[in-house]
Structure formats: structure tokens, C-alpha cells
Amino acid sequence: MTTLILGTATAGQNRPLIAVPVIGTTISAVLGQVEQINESRADVIEWRVDYLTDLVNLRAADVQTILFNADKPVIFTWRTATEGGQRPFDIALYELVYRLAIKTGVAAIDIEHQLFTQVADLVADAHIAQVPIINSQHFFADTPMNLDQVFGQALTTAADVIKVATMPQTDGDVDYLLATTHQFATQGKPLITMAMGELGQRTRTIGGRNGSQLTFATLGAASAPGQLDLATLLTLLED
């Protein structure tokens, strides 16, 4: 299994990295949340830039300020509205802000699987700059019954890490995601997987045993259904 490394953070054999999302709507609010995470036992920060109300005016200096003040590696993410985010996809603005992130040296960028062909030049730029790319897919309605194809197709892209999040309707759906994660964990790219909602919460604590190398927790508002608060997650992981 290829170990997930994000900046200075390295996943353990059975202990996934813990990322806490930053969902501030202004740079000032983002800084405040970053400082809170700095004092926590989280390993990684995910900056959800789709929450910024003035994203169109994001500058390189803003990104540099966040990275300078972050004591932990930062994943840069614009989650589109079609996959549960706050903004619709705008290719011109998307490429602009992602290039700012690449040039300023974030630990990784998250690009949704559906966008890879549309932003192929951006993907190439990230590889030239040696910024890892997370290929992400989010299924908010259900758990696809062809998860092997979902993982397989993602593995063929130029991504460095594969992320799949599903919405289970039954315990069997949760078991299916865990089993598929285990199946693909040795296919050459690190995996990040979770089943969302209350039904899927156990994947956030035991997913590491099946090959998922990062999980998400909160220090405030959640950015996805089923995220546990950091203190609870740490207790369960160390149990």
C-alpha cells in the first residue's frame, strides 16, 4: 500500500491522518479557524475556498497569508455545487484560484473526477510544480453498486490520491465501501474513503484498517454529513 504523505503529515499503518475543514467566508474568518486548528491534534487542514463570499478577488497574497499562518499542511479545495459545495463550477475562476494555490505551495489540491478532462492544463501544471492531486467523487444520494468501476476509473487519471465518499442506505452499503476500499488499497495510489451520514460514521473511525488513509473531523460546523467532532474522533481512534 502506498502511504499517503501530505506535506509534513504521513499516515500511519492503521491510523489515518485527520483533516479539519476550514469554511470561513472571509480571509479573516479563515485565519481564525486556522489558528484554532493549529492548537488542535488535527494533522491536516482542508481549506474549502468555495465558502469564500469574495472568491473572485482572491489574491496570491491571501493564499500566502493562510499558508504562512498554518502550522499544518493545507489541502486546497473548491467543492462544486453538484458535489455538495457552495459554488457552481466556473472554469475561468477555478483555474485562476487553483493556479494561485499551486504557485504558493499548498500541500495538495482537490479536483473532482468529473472535472479532470476540463482542467487538463491545470492538472499538468500541478504535476510540474509537484503538488499532489486528490481525485474526489461524492455520491450524496446513495452508494453506487459499481464501486469497483468508480475506483478503477479514478485510478486511470493523473491523480495522486483517490477520494470516494458515498451515502449509505443500509449497513450493507457501508460494508461494501469498506470492502472495496480494502480491495483497491494496494493498487498504487493512496485512498481516502468514507460513508457519509450517521449510518456511515463507523467508516470515519475504522476506515484506516481497510486502507483509507485520511478522515475528516470538525472543530465547529461540519462540511459534510456525518463528520465527528475532533475530540470524539480521537477518542474512538485511540480506543
mmCIF file of C-alpha atoms in Angstrom:
data_model
loop_
_atom_site.group_PDB
_atom_site.id
_atom_site.type_symbol
_atom_site.label_atom_id
_atom_site.label_comp_id
_atom_site.label_asym_id
_atom_site.label_seq_id
_atom_site.Cartn_x
_atom_site.Cartn_y
_atom_site.Cartn_z
ATOM 1 C CA MET A 1 0.000 0.000 0.000
ATOM 2 C CA THR A 2 1.352 3.417 -0.971
ATOM 3 C CA THR A 3 1.495 5.676 2.084
ATOM 4 C CA LEU A 4 -0.347 8.987 1.977
ATOM 5 C CA ILE A 5 2.023 11.907 2.527
ATOM 6 C CA LEU A 6 0.709 15.474 2.587
ATOM 7 C CA GLY A 7 3.463 17.959 3.276
ATOM 8 C CA THR A 8 4.856 17.107 6.704
ATOM 9 C CA ALA A 9 1.976 14.743 7.566
ATOM 10 C CA THR A 10 2.296 10.997 6.973
ATOM 11 C CA ALA A 11 -0.475 8.467 7.521
ATOM 12 C CA GLY A 12 0.195 5.633 9.940
ATOM 13 C CA GLN A 13 -0.268 1.955 9.171
ATOM 14 C CA ASN A 14 -3.654 1.731 10.888
ATOM 15 C CA ARG A 15 -4.100 5.366 11.942
ATOM 16 C CA PRO A 16 -5.392 7.684 9.216
ATOM 17 C CA LEU A 17 -4.490 11.334 9.068
ATOM 18 C CA ILE A 18 -7.166 13.650 10.447
ATOM 19 C CA ALA A 19 -8.170 16.679 8.394
ATOM 20 C CA VAL A 20 -10.317 19.507 9.713
ATOM 21 C CA PRO A 21 -12.159 21.671 7.172
ATOM 22 C CA VAL A 22 -11.894 25.456 7.188
ATOM 23 C CA ILE A 23 -15.118 27.013 5.930
ATOM 24 C CA GLY A 24 -14.657 30.711 6.653
ATOM 25 C CA THR A 25 -16.449 33.123 4.349
ATOM 26 C CA THR A 26 -13.704 35.779 4.591
ATOM 27 C CA ILE A 27 -9.906 35.592 4.789
ATOM 28 C CA SER A 28 -10.113 36.929 8.345
ATOM 29 C CA ALA A 29 -12.520 34.145 9.309
ATOM 30 C CA VAL A 30 -10.310 31.570 7.603
ATOM 31 C CA LEU A 31 -7.312 32.788 9.613
ATOM 32 C CA GLY A 32 -9.274 32.469 12.836
ATOM 33 C CA GLN A 33 -10.220 28.878 12.048
ATOM 34 C CA VAL A 34 -6.654 28.041 11.003
ATOM 35 C CA GLU A 35 -5.323 29.326 14.320
ATOM 36 C CA GLN A 36 -7.837 27.141 16.160
ATOM 37 C CA ILE A 37 -6.746 24.065 14.193
ATOM 38 C CA ASN A 38 -3.089 24.901 14.856
ATOM 39 C CA GLU A 39 -3.759 24.368 18.554
ATOM 40 C CA SER A 40 -5.506 21.043 17.972
ATOM 41 C CA ARG A 41 -4.336 17.495 17.339
ATOM 42 C CA ALA A 42 -5.518 17.522 13.746
ATOM 43 C CA ASP A 43 -2.894 16.600 11.146
ATOM 44 C CA VAL A 44 -4.130 18.453 8.079
ATOM 45 C CA ILE A 45 -6.251 21.484 7.154
ATOM 46 C CA GLU A 46 -8.683 21.367 4.246
ATOM 47 C CA TRP A 47 -9.369 24.902 3.059
ATOM 48 C CA ARG A 48 -12.786 24.928 1.398
ATOM 49 C CA VAL A 49 -12.396 28.032 -0.736
ATOM 50 C CA ASP A 50 -15.884 27.615 -2.196
ATOM 51 C CA TYR A 51 -17.160 29.104 1.085
ATOM 52 C CA LEU A 52 -15.419 32.449 0.413
ATOM 53 C CA THR A 53 -18.004 35.074 -0.485
ATOM 54 C CA ASP A 54 -15.403 37.137 -2.375
ATOM 55 C CA LEU A 55 -13.568 34.288 -4.085
ATOM 56 C CA VAL A 56 -13.366 36.243 -7.332
ATOM 57 C CA ASN A 57 -10.963 38.663 -5.622
ATOM 58 C CA LEU A 58 -8.719 36.036 -4.002
ATOM 59 C CA ARG A 59 -5.076 37.086 -4.378
ATOM 60 C CA ALA A 60 -1.778 35.228 -4.141
ATOM 61 C CA ALA A 61 -1.043 37.272 -1.019
ATOM 62 C CA ASP A 62 -4.205 35.901 0.615
ATOM 63 C CA VAL A 63 -3.173 32.310 -0.037
ATOM 64 C CA GLN A 64 0.361 33.044 1.158
ATOM 65 C CA THR A 65 -1.023 34.540 4.371
ATOM 66 C CA ILE A 66 -3.070 31.413 5.079
ATOM 67 C CA LEU A 67 -0.142 29.096 4.377
ATOM 68 C CA PHE A 68 2.246 31.212 6.455
ATOM 69 C CA ASN A 69 -0.089 31.058 9.439
ATOM 70 C CA ALA A 70 -0.981 27.376 9.070
ATOM 71 C CA ASP A 71 1.175 25.050 11.148
ATOM 72 C CA LYS A 72 -0.248 22.052 9.318
ATOM 73 C CA PRO A 73 -0.347 21.035 5.640
ATOM 74 C CA VAL A 74 -3.196 22.591 3.651
ATOM 75 C CA ILE A 75 -5.410 20.860 1.085
ATOM 76 C CA PHE A 76 -6.913 23.444 -1.274
ATOM 77 C CA THR A 77 -10.479 22.552 -2.297
ATOM 78 C CA TRP A 78 -13.237 24.148 -4.354
ATOM 79 C CA ARG A 79 -16.160 21.766 -3.906
ATOM 80 C CA THR A 80 -18.647 22.437 -6.696
ATOM 81 C CA ALA A 81 -22.367 22.723 -6.052
ATOM 82 C CA THR A 82 -23.060 19.498 -7.948
ATOM 83 C CA GLU A 83 -20.989 17.602 -5.359
ATOM 84 C CA GLY A 84 -22.274 19.354 -2.256
ATOM 85 C CA GLY A 85 -20.231 22.556 -2.371
ATOM 86 C CA GLN A 86 -21.162 26.212 -2.131
ATOM 87 C CA ARG A 87 -20.387 27.362 -5.680
ATOM 88 C CA PRO A 88 -21.129 26.183 -9.209
ATOM 89 C CA PHE A 89 -18.168 25.376 -11.415
ATOM 90 C CA ASP A 90 -16.704 28.413 -13.207
ATOM 91 C CA ILE A 91 -13.740 27.229 -15.243
ATOM 92 C CA ALA A 92 -12.028 30.626 -15.566
ATOM 93 C CA LEU A 93 -12.213 31.422 -11.849
ATOM 94 C CA TYR A 94 -11.486 27.811 -10.904
ATOM 95 C CA GLU A 95 -8.258 27.727 -12.891
ATOM 96 C CA LEU A 96 -7.267 31.165 -11.603
ATOM 97 C CA VAL A 97 -7.566 30.340 -7.910
ATOM 98 C CA TYR A 98 -6.095 26.863 -8.273
ATOM 99 C CA ARG A 99 -3.037 28.265 -10.030
ATOM 100 C CA LEU A 100 -2.608 30.668 -7.108
ATOM 101 C CA ALA A 101 -2.673 27.659 -4.796
ATOM 102 C CA ILE A 102 -0.182 25.706 -6.888
ATOM 103 C CA LYS A 103 2.252 28.628 -7.119
ATOM 104 C CA THR A 104 2.122 29.343 -3.392
ATOM 105 C CA GLY A 105 2.829 25.745 -2.437
ATOM 106 C CA VAL A 106 -0.222 24.105 -0.871
ATOM 107 C CA ALA A 107 0.234 20.506 0.275
ATOM 108 C CA ALA A 108 -2.350 19.213 -2.217
ATOM 109 C CA ILE A 109 -5.243 20.281 -4.403
ATOM 110 C CA ASP A 110 -8.607 18.528 -4.666
ATOM 111 C CA ILE A 111 -10.081 18.200 -8.161
ATOM 112 C CA GLU A 112 -13.377 16.419 -8.714
ATOM 113 C CA HIS A 113 -13.230 13.418 -11.045
ATOM 114 C CA GLN A 114 -15.853 14.965 -13.330
ATOM 115 C CA LEU A 115 -13.575 17.966 -13.994
ATOM 116 C CA PHE A 116 -10.301 16.252 -14.918
ATOM 117 C CA THR A 117 -10.719 16.498 -18.679
ATOM 118 C CA GLN A 118 -11.904 20.117 -18.498
ATOM 119 C CA VAL A 119 -8.915 21.271 -16.441
ATOM 120 C CA ALA A 120 -6.238 19.087 -18.024
ATOM 121 C CA ASP A 121 -3.784 22.005 -18.282
ATOM 122 C CA LEU A 122 -4.236 22.717 -14.579
ATOM 123 C CA VAL A 123 -3.537 19.071 -13.765
ATOM 124 C CA ALA A 124 -0.346 19.274 -15.824
ATOM 125 C CA ASP A 125 0.728 22.471 -14.043
ATOM 126 C CA ALA A 126 0.220 20.829 -10.657
ATOM 127 C CA HIS A 127 2.416 17.900 -11.633
ATOM 128 C CA ILE A 128 5.149 20.209 -12.900
ATOM 129 C CA ALA A 129 5.042 22.011 -9.540
ATOM 130 C CA GLN A 130 4.969 18.637 -7.725
ATOM 131 C CA VAL A 131 1.712 19.473 -5.965
ATOM 132 C CA PRO A 132 -0.252 16.248 -5.310
ATOM 133 C CA ILE A 133 -3.751 15.997 -6.771
ATOM 134 C CA ILE A 134 -6.669 14.350 -4.985
ATOM 135 C CA ASN A 135 -9.288 12.945 -7.368
ATOM 136 C CA SER A 136 -12.563 13.217 -5.458
ATOM 137 C CA GLN A 137 -16.053 11.858 -6.032
ATOM 138 C CA HIS A 138 -19.058 12.392 -3.764
ATOM 139 C CA PHE A 139 -22.287 10.428 -4.047
ATOM 140 C CA PHE A 140 -24.829 12.189 -1.832
ATOM 141 C CA ALA A 141 -27.892 10.184 -2.882
ATOM 142 C CA ASP A 142 -26.726 6.616 -2.457
ATOM 143 C CA THR A 143 -23.891 4.122 -2.735
ATOM 144 C CA PRO A 144 -23.175 3.178 -6.364
ATOM 145 C CA MET A 145 -23.332 -0.561 -6.924
ATOM 146 C CA ASN A 146 -20.355 -0.354 -9.280
ATOM 147 C CA LEU A 147 -17.786 0.984 -6.828
ATOM 148 C CA ASP A 148 -15.112 -1.172 -8.441
ATOM 149 C CA GLN A 149 -15.613 0.827 -11.644
ATOM 150 C CA VAL A 150 -15.672 4.117 -9.715
ATOM 151 C CA PHE A 151 -12.313 3.332 -8.130
ATOM 152 C CA GLY A 152 -10.913 1.820 -11.303
ATOM 153 C CA GLN A 153 -11.733 4.847 -13.445
ATOM 154 C CA ALA A 154 -10.298 7.247 -10.868
ATOM 155 C CA LEU A 155 -7.072 5.253 -10.779
ATOM 156 C CA THR A 156 -6.588 5.803 -14.522
ATOM 157 C CA THR A 157 -6.482 9.595 -14.136
ATOM 158 C CA ALA A 158 -3.391 11.686 -13.436
ATOM 159 C CA ALA A 159 -4.361 11.993 -9.767
ATOM 160 C CA ASP A 160 -2.008 11.045 -6.953
ATOM 161 C CA VAL A 161 -4.697 10.253 -4.357
ATOM 162 C CA ILE A 162 -8.224 8.861 -4.786
ATOM 163 C CA LYS A 163 -11.135 10.045 -2.613
ATOM 164 C CA VAL A 164 -14.603 8.477 -2.694
ATOM 165 C CA ALA A 165 -17.491 9.461 -0.411
ATOM 166 C CA THR A 166 -20.846 7.697 -0.533
ATOM 167 C CA MET A 167 -24.233 7.979 1.163
ATOM 168 C CA PRO A 168 -25.266 4.593 2.562
ATOM 169 C CA GLN A 169 -28.865 3.478 2.870
ATOM 170 C CA THR A 170 -28.055 0.251 4.732
ATOM 171 C CA ASP A 171 -25.263 -1.258 6.807
ATOM 172 C CA GLY A 172 -24.564 -3.391 3.761
ATOM 173 C CA ASP A 173 -23.705 -0.248 1.795
ATOM 174 C CA VAL A 174 -21.164 0.680 4.470
ATOM 175 C CA ASP A 175 -19.636 -2.799 4.392
ATOM 176 C CA TYR A 176 -19.470 -2.619 0.591
ATOM 177 C CA LEU A 177 -17.494 0.637 0.682
ATOM 178 C CA LEU A 178 -15.101 -0.749 3.299
ATOM 179 C CA ALA A 179 -14.582 -3.940 1.298
ATOM 180 C CA THR A 180 -13.978 -2.053 -1.945
ATOM 181 C CA THR A 181 -11.534 0.259 -0.177
ATOM 182 C CA HIS A 182 -9.635 -2.792 1.067
ATOM 183 C CA GLN A 183 -9.671 -4.270 -2.445
ATOM 184 C CA PHE A 184 -8.142 -1.176 -4.069
ATOM 185 C CA ALA A 185 -5.819 -0.094 -1.247
ATOM 186 C CA THR A 186 -2.871 -1.882 -2.853
ATOM 187 C CA GLN A 187 -3.422 -0.601 -6.398
ATOM 188 C CA GLY A 188 -0.691 2.035 -6.247
ATOM 189 C CA LYS A 189 -2.431 5.207 -5.067
ATOM 190 C CA PRO A 190 -3.445 6.205 -1.525
ATOM 191 C CA LEU A 191 -7.176 6.148 -0.822
ATOM 192 C CA ILE A 192 -9.465 8.406 1.194
ATOM 193 C CA THR A 193 -12.937 6.949 1.640
ATOM 194 C CA MET A 194 -15.933 7.471 3.867
ATOM 195 C CA ALA A 195 -19.618 6.700 4.036
ATOM 196 C CA MET A 196 -21.491 9.866 4.954
ATOM 197 C CA GLY A 197 -24.304 10.468 7.401
ATOM 198 C CA GLU A 198 -24.881 8.864 10.783
ATOM 199 C CA LEU A 199 -25.105 5.388 9.274
ATOM 200 C CA GLY A 200 -21.638 5.708 7.795
ATOM 201 C CA GLN A 201 -19.871 7.182 10.816
ATOM 202 C CA ARG A 202 -18.005 3.972 11.602
ATOM 203 C CA THR A 203 -16.046 4.357 8.361
ATOM 204 C CA ARG A 204 -14.521 7.505 9.816
ATOM 205 C CA THR A 205 -13.021 5.525 12.691
ATOM 206 C CA ILE A 206 -12.297 2.060 11.256
ATOM 207 C CA GLY A 207 -11.622 3.023 7.645
ATOM 208 C CA GLY A 208 -7.895 3.023 8.324
ATOM 209 C CA ARG A 209 -7.963 -0.727 8.886
ATOM 210 C CA ASN A 210 -9.333 -1.147 5.381
ATOM 211 C CA GLY A 211 -6.919 1.199 3.637
ATOM 212 C CA SER A 212 -8.448 4.673 3.937
ATOM 213 C CA GLN A 213 -5.585 6.966 4.914
ATOM 214 C CA LEU A 214 -7.358 10.201 5.842
ATOM 215 C CA THR A 215 -10.543 11.015 7.707
ATOM 216 C CA PHE A 216 -12.313 14.283 8.466
ATOM 217 C CA ALA A 217 -13.340 15.803 11.787
ATOM 218 C CA THR A 218 -14.779 19.122 12.908
ATOM 219 C CA LEU A 219 -13.831 21.893 15.295
ATOM 220 C CA GLY A 220 -17.086 23.688 14.588
ATOM 221 C CA ALA A 221 -19.543 23.368 11.727
ATOM 222 C CA ALA A 222 -19.310 20.237 9.584
ATOM 223 C CA SER A 223 -18.567 20.458 5.861
ATOM 224 C CA ALA A 224 -20.204 17.089 5.113
ATOM 225 C CA PRO A 225 -22.877 14.949 6.781
ATOM 226 C CA GLY A 226 -21.658 12.568 9.464
ATOM 227 C CA GLN A 227 -18.378 14.251 10.360
ATOM 228 C CA LEU A 228 -17.472 13.693 14.012
ATOM 229 C CA ASP A 229 -16.017 16.378 16.233
ATOM 230 C CA LEU A 230 -12.261 16.065 16.627
ATOM 231 C CA ALA A 231 -12.269 15.107 20.316
ATOM 232 C CA THR A 232 -14.757 12.284 19.736
ATOM 233 C CA LEU A 233 -12.874 11.004 16.697
ATOM 234 C CA LEU A 234 -9.546 10.974 18.555
ATOM 235 C CA THR A 235 -11.103 9.051 21.436
ATOM 236 C CA LEU A 236 -12.554 6.448 19.075
ATOM 237 C CA LEU A 237 -9.329 6.089 17.087
ATOM 238 C CA GLU A 238 -7.312 5.579 20.258
ATOM 239 C CA ASP A 239 -9.812 3.208 21.862
#
